Amino acid sequence: MTNPAIGDLAQTQPGTSLWQDAWLRLRRNRLALVGLIILLLFIFIAAVTPWIAPYGYAQQDLELGAAPPSAAHWLGTDIFGRDLLTQIMFGGRISLAVGFVATAVALLIGITWGAIAGYMGGRVDAVMMRLVDIIYALPFMIFIILLMVVFGRNMLLLFLAIGAVEWLTMARIMRSQVQSLRQQEFVEAAVSLGLPTATIIRRHLIPNALGPIIVYTTLTVPSVMLLEAFLSFLGLGVQPPETSWGLLISYGAESMEEYPWLLLFPGLALTLTLFSLNFLGDGLRDALDVRGAKD
Amino acid sequence: MLRFIGFRLLQALPVLLVVITVTFFLIRVAPGGPFDSEKAVIPEVQAALEAQYRLNLTLFQQYTAYLGDLFHGDFGPSFKYPGRSVNELIAAGFPVTAELAFYALLVALTIGGIAGIVASLKPNSAQDYIPMSVAMIGICMPSLLLGPILILLFGIYLDWLPVSGWGDSPGDKILPAITLGSAYAAYIARLSRAGMLEVMSQDYIRTARAKGLPEWQVVSRHALRGGMIPVVAFLVLAFAGLLSGSFVVETIFQIPGLGRFYVQAAFNRDYTMILGSTIFLATLIVFFNLLSDILAAWMNPRLRDQMRAL
Amino acid sequence: MLKVQHLSVSFVTRLGANKAVDNVTFSVESGKITAIIGESGSGKSVACCSLLGLIPSPPGLIEGGRALFDGKDLTKLNEAQLRKIRGRDIAMVFQDPMTCLNPYMTIGDQLTESLRYHQKIRRTEARRRAIELLQEVGIREPASTIDSYPHQFSGGMRQRVMIAMALINEPKLLIADEPTTALDVTIQAQILQLLADLQKRRDIGILFISHDLAVIADIADQIVVMQEGKVVETGTRSEIFHNAQHPYTQRLLAAIPTGGKEIASPESESLIQIRDLCTWFQHSNAPVKAVDGVNFDIYRGEVLGLVGESGSGKSTIGRSILRLVNVTSGQIIFDGLDVTALRPHELKKLRRRMQFIFQDPFASLNPRMTVYETLSEPLLLHRIENRSTVAASVLRLMDNVGLARGFARKYPHEFSGGQRQRIAIGRAVATRPEFIVADEPVSALDVTIQAQILELMRELGREYGLTMLFISHDLAVVRQLADRIIVLQAGKVVEQASTRDLFAQPQKAYTRQLLQSIPGRGLLKGDVAGG
C-alpha cells in the first residue's frame, strides 16, 4: 500500500465514498431493490401511457358493459365498457403526478424554511418553528377539504394544498439537520479555515444533510398519494373526466358486489406503489444510516 | 407544573383565534351562497333569512358577532337545515365518532403494541420479520381499500358481520374499528419496535442484566417505560387524528358520525356547519397536542423537573 | 477465587468469525485487585463480559476455555444459573455513569431491586440497607437522596451510586470496566480511592479493566496486559512497571506521559494578548459565564498549556481566540490586531495565520471528502497553490504528517483515529499558520497513539516555528509539550506559571489538588510535584 514514490494523485488507490457504501448496502436489500424497479416501471408506464394504452381513454363499449378480465380486456371493463387497464394507466399518471409534484412543493418549502430557521437560530428560529408547531396542531385533512370546498376542486390547488401541509415534517428534519451539522467540528474547522459561508453550505452542509432528506422524500410521496386517494374517494379530489386510483377505487367500491375486479385492480395498483415506495424508503434509511427523524 | 400547563394553554388561545379567523374569512370568500340553488324566494323571506344568518351586517360585524357566539359555545344555525343548529349536529355526530375512534385506538394499541414489542425482543429473526411485514401491509393498505375488502369478505361472501350502520345490529362496530385502526396499528408497531430497540441497546439495560434480573423483569421494569414514551405520546395524537380522520371509514360504513356530516356539509356548501366543525375539531386537536406533550414530559423524570422549575 | 484459563471468544457473523479473545488466562485473588490493560479492540471488556453472559449472543460465542469461580465453571452454566451469580456473587461497574443508570427509576428502586430479587427481603429492610451503603460510598444525606432520579446527581456521585449498586449484595468479586474514564481527574482520584478503600474493608476481589496503565498504577496487585485479543504479559505491579518483558508493555509504559520538555529560553515578545475576556452563553434565565474575565499573554514560539476540568471554560477560550464563538466583552490582540473587532474580509486574512485542531478526529473531518479534498481546500482557498500545483503540495503535506501518499483518495471512515488526527493536523498546518489552538487533540486516542501524535505535534511545532495553545484536562500530557501552563477553574484563571515552577511549587490549593489527582504519580520515578 505504502508507496513513497507516488508523485501523482492518479496513481493512488481511490477510496469508497459514503454514497458508494450506501449504494452497496441498498443493493443488498432485495425488497428495496424490487421496490425501486417497480416504481421505475410504473413511472415509465405513466410517462408513455398515451402511446401504449390498449384503448382510448374515453372509449366506451356500452353493449359490453362491465365484463371480467378477458383476452381483449386484460383487467376487465367497467359498467360503461371502458377498459380498466387503460383507466388504471391514465389514473396512475394523475396519482403519481400528485405524489411527486406535491412532494416537490413540500420539499421546496420545507427545506428552505427549515434551513433558514436552523441556520439563523435564536429568535427567528423560535418564531419560525413555533409556526410549524401551530400548523402541525391543526386538523390538516379538514383544512384540505376546506380549501377544496372554498376554491373549487382544481388539480393545481390539490397539488398546492397537499404540498402545503406536508412540508412541515420536512422543515423539522431540515432544521435539526442544519442545527446538528452546524455544531459539528468539521463545519467549525471549515469556518476557521476562512471558507465563505456559501462554500461551507455547498460543500460541507448540503452533502451531509442530503441523506435524511432523500429518505423522507421517499416516504413523503406515499403519504401524499394516500391523501389524494382519500380525497378522491370522498369525491373531493380529482374530478371526472380526469381519473385517479383513488377515484377508481371509489367507483369500484360502489359496485364491488357484482364486479369485484373494479375494486381489486385499482387497489392493487395503489397498494403496490405504496409498498414499493415504503420499502425503498426503509431501504434507503438503512443504507444511508439515517436515524430517528423526530426532533 | 401548573404554570407549564397554564403557559401552554395561553399559547393555544392565539392559535385557536387564528384558526377561527382564517376559517371564517375563507368561508366568506367561497363562491356561492346557501340559497343560490333554490328557486327564487320571496324578498321578505330572503330578508328574514339573511337576518337570521346575519348576512345583512358588514363582514366585520358578522365576524365579531360570531366570535361572541363562540364565546358562549354557540356555533349558530346550519345553513342547510335551517331548523337545526350546528351545535345539535355536532352533538349528534361527535359521540359516534368518538366511540369509533376509541375502538379503533383499542384495536391499534393491542395489535400494534404487542406486535412491536414481540418483534423488538428478537430483532432480525422470524419473530421480527413476520409482525413487521404485517405492519407494512397495514401501512400500505389504506382504509379506503381495506374497508371495501373487509365488507366484501366478511359482510358479503362469508356473511358474518353487518356491512353498515352503527349500533343498529350486533357486531356492526367491528369492521369499522378494524378498518380505521389498522393503519394506526401498523404505525404503533413500528414505533414501539423502534422505541424498544433503542432502549434495549442502552447501557442501563446492560446494568440491569448485570444485576442478574431475569429477562422479563429487565424488559418490564427497565425497558418498557422508556421504550413506550413515544408510543404514549403518539396515542394521544392518534386519538385526535382518528377523531378528525374518520371521514372515509364513516362514509364506507355509512356511520352517522361527525366525519360524514362534515363531508356532506362540504358537498352541500353548508358553510356554518363546516365552520363550526372545523373550529370544534381544531380545538380538540390543539387540546390533545397539549395533553400529549404533558404526558410525554410527565413520564420522563428529567423533563418533569424542568417543567416544575418553569 | 476466579481462574480464567485459555478463554477464547469469537463474534461469528455471515462475513466470518472474528476472534475477539484468544486463549486468555488470568486470575483474581480474593482481597486483591487484578487489572487488565489494553487499548481499544484488545478484547479486555469482551473477555470479562463474556464470563457473565453479558455479550450479545449471537454473534458472540465462547469457543473454549474455562472460568472457575467458586468451583463452578462459568462458561458451562446456563442463563438461569448465571443469573444467580450475576449481581449476587459477581457484580459489575461500568464506564459511563451517565448512561448506565436507568433515567426513569429512582436510585433507591435501582439499588434495592437486585437485593430484593436475589435475597428475597422486605422492602423496608432493603431500603435501610441501601441507605447504609449510600452513606458508605460517600453520598450525603442518603435517607432523602435515595428517592432522587439519576439526573439529579453529578457524574462522580452517579459513579458512587453505581458502586453502591454493585456492592449491595456483598459480592465476592467486583468487575470494574473503565470505571473512571468518563470522569474529571479530581473525581477520578476520589473514585479510585473509594474503590481501594472498599476493597480493603470488605475483602473482595476486584477485576479492574482499563486502557490506562497510569490509572491502575497505585491500586493494582496483579496486571494483565492484552493486545489484539491475546495476553502478552502478566505480572505483579512492580514486575510490570519496573521489569516489563514484552515490547508492547514497554511501549505502553513509554506512552505514559512522564517528564517535561526542556524549556526553551523564554521569549518576551507576545503574539497574543488577552484582556478581560468574557464569553457568556445565553441560557434560559441567567447567562452561563463560560469565560469570565480572563487575562493572559501568549508569547511567540511558545507552547502554552491551558488546563482545567470540564466546565472550566478552557475550550471556550480557544474558540474565542479564533472567533468560532462570539465574545461577550474584552479584547484579543493578535499581533497588534483586535480579533474581536475585525470585519469579515480582515478576519479571512487572519484565519490563514491561526488554526484549530479539534478533539474528536471522527467529527472534525467532513465524512464526504477525501484526504486530498480536505487538505487541498485551505491551500486553494488562500491561494497558496493553484490547481496545477496543489496535488504535489498535498502529497508533501501528507509526508509531513506521516500519512502514506497512497491514501490520498481515501475517505475519513477508512482511517483509524490516529490517522484521522494526522489528517486534521495536516489541514491545520497546511496554510503554514503562526498560531495553532489544539483542543484536547489526543484525548480521544489510544495511549500508544497519543504518544505518536504528541511527538508529531512537537516535531511540527519545531519545523514550522509554531506558537501553540494546548488545551487539555490532563496535566501529565500538557507537561510534555508546554513551556508555560495556565490553570483554569469555572471560567477564571487560578494560576499561571512556567511548567517547571507549576509542578515544583504550585501556589494555589486547586492546582495542588489537580497535581495530586494525576493517576499513577506514586509509581513513576522521581516525577511529579517535587519528586
XYZ file of N, CA, C and O in Angstrom, chain C residues 344-430:
348
model
N -15.319 40.953 8.286
C -15.208 39.622 7.679
C -13.985 39.428 6.780
O -13.296 38.415 6.896
N -13.675 40.395 5.886
C -12.559 40.124 4.968
C -11.220 40.200 5.692
O -10.274 39.497 5.346
N -11.152 41.034 6.746
C -9.926 41.056 7.541
C -9.778 39.744 8.304
O -8.687 39.194 8.430
N -10.917 39.265 8.767
C -10.901 38.014 9.523
C -10.409 36.875 8.636
O -9.631 36.034 9.058
N -10.877 36.873 7.383
C -10.479 35.791 6.482
C -8.962 35.774 6.315
O -8.337 34.723 6.294
N -8.366 36.964 6.193
C -6.921 37.037 6.037
C -6.210 36.475 7.274
O -5.223 35.779 7.195
N -6.799 36.802 8.422
C -6.213 36.361 9.672
C -6.329 34.853 9.853
O -5.455 34.212 10.444
N -7.422 34.288 9.323
C -7.655 32.853 9.503
C -6.503 32.014 8.953
O -6.259 30.920 9.417
N -5.841 32.551 7.936
C -4.715 31.831 7.378
C -3.599 31.707 8.413
O -2.814 30.765 8.389
N -3.555 32.662 9.333
C -2.435 32.709 10.269
C -2.709 31.958 11.569
O -1.809 31.787 12.382
N -3.967 31.603 11.815
C -4.238 30.811 13.022
C -5.206 29.680 12.729
O -6.148 29.826 11.974
N -4.952 28.536 13.318
C -5.739 27.347 13.008
C -6.122 26.585 14.268
O -5.606 26.848 15.342
N -7.028 25.644 14.073
C -7.594 24.906 15.206
C -7.430 23.411 14.961
O -7.646 22.937 13.854
N -7.041 22.681 16.007
C -7.056 21.211 15.933
C -8.059 20.733 16.968
O -7.988 21.095 18.136
N -9.024 19.934 16.508
C -10.129 19.552 17.377
C -9.854 18.237 18.094
O -8.982 17.459 17.705
N -10.694 18.003 19.117
C -10.516 16.803 19.921
C -10.873 15.527 19.160
O -10.126 14.578 19.134
N -12.051 15.559 18.539
C -12.599 14.304 18.030
C -12.299 14.168 16.547
O -12.957 14.789 15.721
N -11.319 13.352 16.186
C -10.966 13.236 14.775
C -12.066 12.565 13.960
O -12.015 12.554 12.748
N -13.086 11.993 14.644
C -14.184 11.393 13.901
C -15.174 12.461 13.461
O -15.897 12.302 12.502
N -15.242 13.561 14.209
C -16.218 14.598 13.906
C -15.593 15.776 13.186
O -16.302 16.586 12.613
N -14.267 15.885 13.209
C -13.671 17.113 12.685
C -13.327 17.016 11.209
O -12.822 17.966 10.630
N -13.596 15.858 10.598
C -13.359 15.735 9.160
C -14.689 15.522 8.448
O -15.515 14.732 8.895
N -14.887 16.233 7.351
C -16.104 16.041 6.569
C -16.114 14.625 6.001
O -15.246 14.261 5.213
N -17.115 13.804 6.410
C -17.095 12.397 6.011
C -17.229 12.185 4.501
O -16.998 11.090 4.022
N -17.609 13.207 3.786
C -17.825 13.035 2.347
C -16.699 13.616 1.500
O -16.833 13.786 0.304
N -15.583 13.965 2.133
C -14.452 14.482 1.366
C -13.234 13.600 1.552
O -12.942 13.147 2.645
N -12.499 13.379 0.469
C -11.288 12.565 0.556
C -10.199 13.375 1.259
O -10.317 14.581 1.434
N -9.131 12.660 1.646
C -7.995 13.327 2.270
C -7.501 14.444 1.366
O -7.236 15.559 1.800
N -7.417 14.114 0.065
C -6.923 15.098 -0.885
C -7.802 16.343 -0.883
O -7.312 17.469 -0.826
N -9.122 16.127 -0.920
C -10.028 17.282 -0.949
C -9.915 18.103 0.331
O -9.906 19.330 0.305
N -9.826 17.385 1.465
C -9.724 18.085 2.743
C -8.457 18.924 2.824
O -8.478 20.071 3.250
N -7.343 18.335 2.378
C -6.071 19.048 2.517
C -5.881 20.133 1.461
O -5.198 21.131 1.699
N -6.486 19.949 0.287
C -6.285 20.959 -0.750
C -7.173 22.177 -0.528
O -6.872 23.262 -1.014
N -8.267 21.991 0.239
C -9.217 23.090 0.425
C -8.560 24.368 0.971
O -8.683 25.426 0.345
N -7.817 24.303 2.080
C -7.194 25.546 2.582
C -6.137 26.088 1.623
O -5.999 27.299 1.478
N -5.407 25.186 0.942
C -4.343 25.646 0.048
C -4.915 26.451 -1.110
O -4.371 27.475 -1.516
N -6.033 25.967 -1.656
C -6.644 26.675 -2.779
C -7.349 27.944 -2.305
O -7.300 28.977 -2.953
N -7.996 27.837 -1.155
C -8.762 28.974 -0.645
C -7.868 30.198 -0.452
O -8.216 31.298 -0.851
N -6.728 29.955 0.174
C -5.853 31.096 0.457
C -4.845 31.325 -0.660
O -3.862 32.026 -0.475
N -5.085 30.682 -1.795
C -4.262 30.877 -2.998
C -2.784 30.622 -2.720
O -1.910 31.326 -3.241
N -2.524 29.629 -1.878
C -1.138 29.263 -1.621
C -0.638 28.426 -2.791
O 0.501 28.492 -3.194
N -1.558 27.623 -3.329
C -1.232 26.830 -4.520
C -2.352 27.059 -5.531
O -3.458 27.447 -5.165
N -2.055 26.785 -6.821
C -3.144 26.783 -7.793
C -3.477 25.347 -8.168
O -2.840 24.399 -7.710
N -4.484 25.191 -8.996
C -4.989 23.851 -9.324
C -3.898 22.902 -9.830
O -3.961 21.703 -9.590
N -2.927 23.448 -10.550
C -1.945 22.537 -11.157
C -0.848 22.142 -10.174
O -0.266 21.079 -10.299
N -0.608 22.973 -9.168
C 0.494 22.635 -8.268
C 0.011 22.022 -6.957
O 0.806 21.533 -6.176
N -1.308 22.046 -6.734
C -1.789 21.686 -5.409
C -1.545 20.216 -5.084
O -1.252 19.861 -3.944
N -1.634 19.337 -6.098
C -1.517 17.902 -5.826
C -0.169 17.571 -5.187
O -0.109 16.879 -4.167
N 0.881 18.097 -5.769
C 2.207 17.805 -5.235
C 2.343 18.322 -3.808
O 2.922 17.670 -2.934
N 1.750 19.497 -3.591
C 1.835 20.109 -2.274
C 1.084 19.274 -1.230
O 1.552 19.095 -0.104
N -0.090 18.757 -1.626
C -0.853 17.918 -0.702
C -0.057 16.665 -0.362
O 0.008 16.248 0.803
N 0.577 16.072 -1.355
C 1.339 14.838 -1.104
C 2.507 15.112 -0.155
O 2.811 14.308 0.722
N 3.150 16.274 -0.331
C 4.232 16.631 0.588
C 3.709 16.807 2.012
O 4.309 16.357 2.982
N 2.536 17.449 2.087
C 1.913 17.654 3.390
C 1.624 16.312 4.060
O 1.831 16.138 5.268
N 1.181 15.361 3.272
C 0.898 14.032 3.822
C 2.160 13.391 4.361
O 2.140 12.743 5.406
N 3.278 13.591 3.638
C 4.565 13.089 4.152
C 4.857 13.701 5.517
O 5.247 13.017 6.455
N 4.644 15.008 5.590
C 4.989 15.725 6.814
C 4.228 15.238 8.030
O 4.746 15.256 9.141
N 2.963 14.873 7.842
C 2.188 14.431 8.998
C 2.176 12.913 9.120
O 1.420 12.349 9.912
N 3.003 12.236 8.314
C 3.159 10.804 8.476
C 2.020 9.976 7.919
O 1.650 8.947 8.483
N 1.442 10.456 6.795
C 0.413 9.651 6.132
C 0.982 9.144 4.813
O 1.610 9.903 4.074
N 0.745 7.856 4.524
C 1.247 7.321 3.267
C 0.546 8.018 2.104
O -0.653 8.237 2.137
N 1.299 8.342 1.064
C 0.727 9.061 -0.078
C -0.389 8.268 -0.761
O -1.300 8.842 -1.342
N -0.293 6.963 -0.668
C -1.286 6.117 -1.334
C -2.703 6.311 -0.801
O -3.671 5.901 -1.425
N -2.828 6.960 0.341
C -4.142 7.127 0.945
C -4.869 8.393 0.469
O -5.948 8.705 0.939
N -4.271 9.109 -0.463
C -4.777 10.441 -0.791
C -6.251 10.455 -1.175
O -6.966 11.397 -0.868
N -6.694 9.436 -1.863
C -8.080 9.481 -2.319
C -9.022 8.655 -1.443
O -10.107 8.266 -1.866
N -8.592 8.376 -0.226
C -9.468 7.638 0.696
C -10.346 8.604 1.479
O -10.031 9.793 1.594
N -11.433 8.070 2.034
C -12.360 8.889 2.825
C -12.101 8.678 4.314
O -11.578 7.634 4.716
N -12.505 9.639 5.162
C -12.190 9.557 6.591
C -12.587 8.234 7.248
O -11.856 7.730 8.084
N -13.765 7.680 6.865
C -14.190 6.462 7.568
C -13.290 5.279 7.276
O -13.425 4.232 7.896
N -12.371 5.436 6.328
C -11.476 4.318 6.020
C -10.188 4.372 6.845
O -9.284 3.583 6.631
N -10.129 5.336 7.787
C -8.907 5.501 8.580
C -9.158 5.213 10.067
O -10.296 5.290 10.532
N -8.075 4.948 10.804
C -8.170 4.805 12.250
C -8.150 6.189 12.895
O -7.870 7.192 12.230
N -8.441 6.234 14.196
C -8.492 7.507 14.901
C -7.194 8.295 14.803
O -7.193 9.495 14.554
N -6.071 7.608 14.994
C -4.775 8.280 14.958
C -4.486 8.856 13.575
O -4.026 9.993 13.437
N -4.814 8.080 12.539
C -4.590 8.565 11.173
C -5.470 9.768 10.868
O -5.047 10.717 10.222
N -6.713 9.709 11.365
C -7.597 10.843 11.135
C -7.049 12.102 11.786
O -7.130 13.188 11.227
N -6.499 11.932 13.002
C -5.965 13.110 13.663
C -4.780 13.661 12.871
O -4.570 14.858 12.825
N -4.053 12.771 12.199
C -2.953 13.260 11.356
C -3.502 14.094 10.194
O -2.932 15.117 9.829
N -4.620 13.636 9.619
C -5.233 14.418 8.531
C -5.636 15.795 9.056
O -5.370 16.822 8.436
N -6.284 15.794 10.244
C -6.755 17.055 10.809
C -5.584 17.986 11.102
O -5.659 19.194 10.866
N -4.479 17.417 11.585
C -3.296 18.246 11.852
C -2.742 18.782 10.535
O -2.373 19.954 10.425
N -2.740 17.922 9.512
C -2.276 18.361 8.197
C -3.087 19.537 7.686
O -2.538 20.506 7.159
N -4.420 19.459 7.864
C -5.269 20.555 7.421
C -4.917 21.844 8.171
O -4.887 22.927 7.591
N -4.629 21.687 9.491
C -4.360 22.872 10.293
C -3.041 23.537 9.905
O -2.935 24.753 9.919
N -2.029 22.737 9.545
C -0.724 23.358 9.248
C -0.566 23.676 7.765
O 0.442 24.241 7.365
N -1.583 23.321 6.961
C -1.460 23.479 5.507
C -1.141 24.919 5.116
O -0.333 25.162 4.223
